[in-house]
Amino acid sequence: QVQLQQSGPGLVKPSQTLSLTCAISGDSVSSNSAAWNWIRQSPSRGLEWLGRTYYRSKWHYDYAISLKSRITINPDTSKNQFSLQLNSVTPDDTAVYYCTRDTSLDDIWGQGTMVTVSS
Amino acid sequence: QSVLTQPPSASGTPGQRVTISCSGSSSNIGTHTVTWYQQLPGTAPKLLIHSNNLRPSGVPDRFSGSKSGTSASLAISGLQSEDEADYYCAAWDEGVNGRVFGGGTKLTVL
């Protein structure tokens, strides 16, 4: 059974970098049939897809246009996990952040991490 | 403002059939499959329907999805109190090269 376990700080100061990690069990980040996403949810923005990475003979990356200059998603094959880095955060980035895995058959979500951007 | 449009609320009585609509455009629903999620308070969204009308194992057959053109619908038959939740639609969007969501529909079981 695939499980995603998120970790990372719940409080980030404005202008700093938000960093979260998603540890994978029951699958491989290098799977040829899965994509690994970060999604966030806030009362003001609703559900917002941030980006994804996936491996199909090589690594691919897609990012939300609105965040493209600030976001990086990195797979870590040695630890079987993937991470999110969001630079220059503002209070508007306050949200619950989720990592997810999707395939043609299912869609698994991590437990969510509430991240507050505040000084 | 969400890319996909859902009614903010829906309601029904136990045993009734309720439908939730999701309206998009040619760049998302018109071209790609639709996914539906159920979110209970304080929990992560849970996959209900993928590929427009396919249920993952474990999802009751009371839940069904359909798509026509640039719109999709989620139907819940035999409504139960535990169906009270927020429901979201999602699809890939060619225009933004990313996944887009509806604003969510809060279902109340009266």
mmCIF file of C-alpha atoms in Angstrom, chain A residues 104-109, chain B residues 6 18-20 34-40 44-66 73-77 79 82-90 99 101 105 107:
data_model
loop_
_atom_site.group_PDB
_atom_site.id
_atom_site.type_symbol
_atom_site.label_atom_id
_atom_site.label_comp_id
_atom_site.label_asym_id
_atom_site.label_seq_id
_atom_site.Cartn_x
_atom_site.Cartn_y
_atom_site.Cartn_z
ATOM 1 C CA SER A 104 -3.764 6.215 -14.368
ATOM 2 C CA LEU A 105 -5.620 4.226 -11.704
ATOM 3 C CA ASP A 106 -5.371 6.117 -8.451
ATOM 4 C CA ASP A 107 -4.392 9.197 -6.570
ATOM 5 C CA ILE A 108 -2.760 9.108 -3.116
ATOM 6 C CA TRP A 109 -2.373 12.130 -0.835
ATOM 7 C CA GLN B 6 -18.812 24.355 -9.445
ATOM 8 C CA VAL B 18 -27.878 14.637 -5.941
ATOM 9 C CA THR B 19 -25.750 15.874 -8.829
ATOM 10 C CA ILE B 20 -22.870 18.330 -8.741
ATOM 11 C CA VAL B 34 -12.034 14.697 -15.094
ATOM 12 C CA THR B 35 -11.275 13.623 -11.543
ATOM 13 C CA TRP B 36 -13.565 14.039 -8.544
ATOM 14 C CA TYR B 37 -12.522 14.234 -4.901
ATOM 15 C CA GLN B 38 -14.363 14.087 -1.598
ATOM 16 C CA GLN B 39 -12.950 16.016 1.343
ATOM 17 C CA LEU B 40 -14.196 15.462 4.872
ATOM 18 C CA ALA B 44 -6.972 15.378 2.765
ATOM 19 C CA PRO B 45 -9.088 15.059 -0.371
ATOM 20 C CA LYS B 46 -9.897 11.470 -1.286
ATOM 21 C CA LEU B 47 -10.208 10.202 -4.847
ATOM 22 C CA LEU B 48 -13.801 9.363 -5.785
ATOM 23 C CA ILE B 49 -13.832 9.224 -9.573
ATOM 24 C CA HIS B 50 -11.012 9.235 -12.121
ATOM 25 C CA SER B 51 -10.968 9.146 -15.912
ATOM 26 C CA ASN B 52 -14.423 10.802 -15.977
ATOM 27 C CA ASN B 53 -16.381 7.831 -14.677
ATOM 28 C CA LEU B 54 -14.154 5.197 -13.085
ATOM 29 C CA ARG B 55 -14.334 4.402 -9.377
ATOM 30 C CA PRO B 56 -11.246 3.238 -7.485
ATOM 31 C CA SER B 57 -11.741 0.088 -5.468
ATOM 32 C CA GLY B 58 -13.501 0.820 -2.209
ATOM 33 C CA VAL B 59 -15.638 3.684 -3.522
ATOM 34 C CA PRO B 60 -19.338 2.734 -3.358
ATOM 35 C CA ASP B 61 -21.204 2.469 -6.644
ATOM 36 C CA ARG B 62 -23.570 5.152 -5.333
ATOM 37 C CA PHE B 63 -21.000 7.566 -6.729
ATOM 38 C CA SER B 64 -20.842 8.014 -10.493
ATOM 39 C CA GLY B 65 -19.285 10.487 -12.886
ATOM 40 C CA SER B 66 -20.006 11.633 -16.405
ATOM 41 C CA SER B 73 -21.078 15.871 -13.325
ATOM 42 C CA LEU B 74 -20.816 13.848 -10.151
ATOM 43 C CA ALA B 75 -23.953 11.984 -9.102
ATOM 44 C CA ILE B 76 -24.562 10.564 -5.655
ATOM 45 C CA SER B 77 -27.531 8.257 -5.322
ATOM 46 C CA LEU B 79 -27.634 9.889 -0.215
ATOM 47 C CA GLU B 82 -21.712 10.403 5.823
ATOM 48 C CA ASP B 83 -21.717 11.876 2.295
ATOM 49 C CA GLU B 84 -21.798 15.349 3.841
ATOM 50 C CA ALA B 85 -18.476 16.786 2.659
ATOM 51 C CA ASP B 86 -16.824 19.094 0.158
ATOM 52 C CA TYR B 87 -16.521 17.820 -3.411
ATOM 53 C CA TYR B 88 -13.976 19.019 -5.961
ATOM 54 C CA CYS B 89 -13.482 18.420 -9.663
ATOM 55 C CA ALA B 90 -10.096 18.613 -11.374
ATOM 56 C CA ARG B 99 -3.760 20.837 -13.146
ATOM 57 C CA PHE B 101 -9.489 22.545 -9.758
ATOM 58 C CA THR B 105 -19.196 22.199 -3.598
ATOM 59 C CA LEU B 107 -22.863 19.028 0.183
#
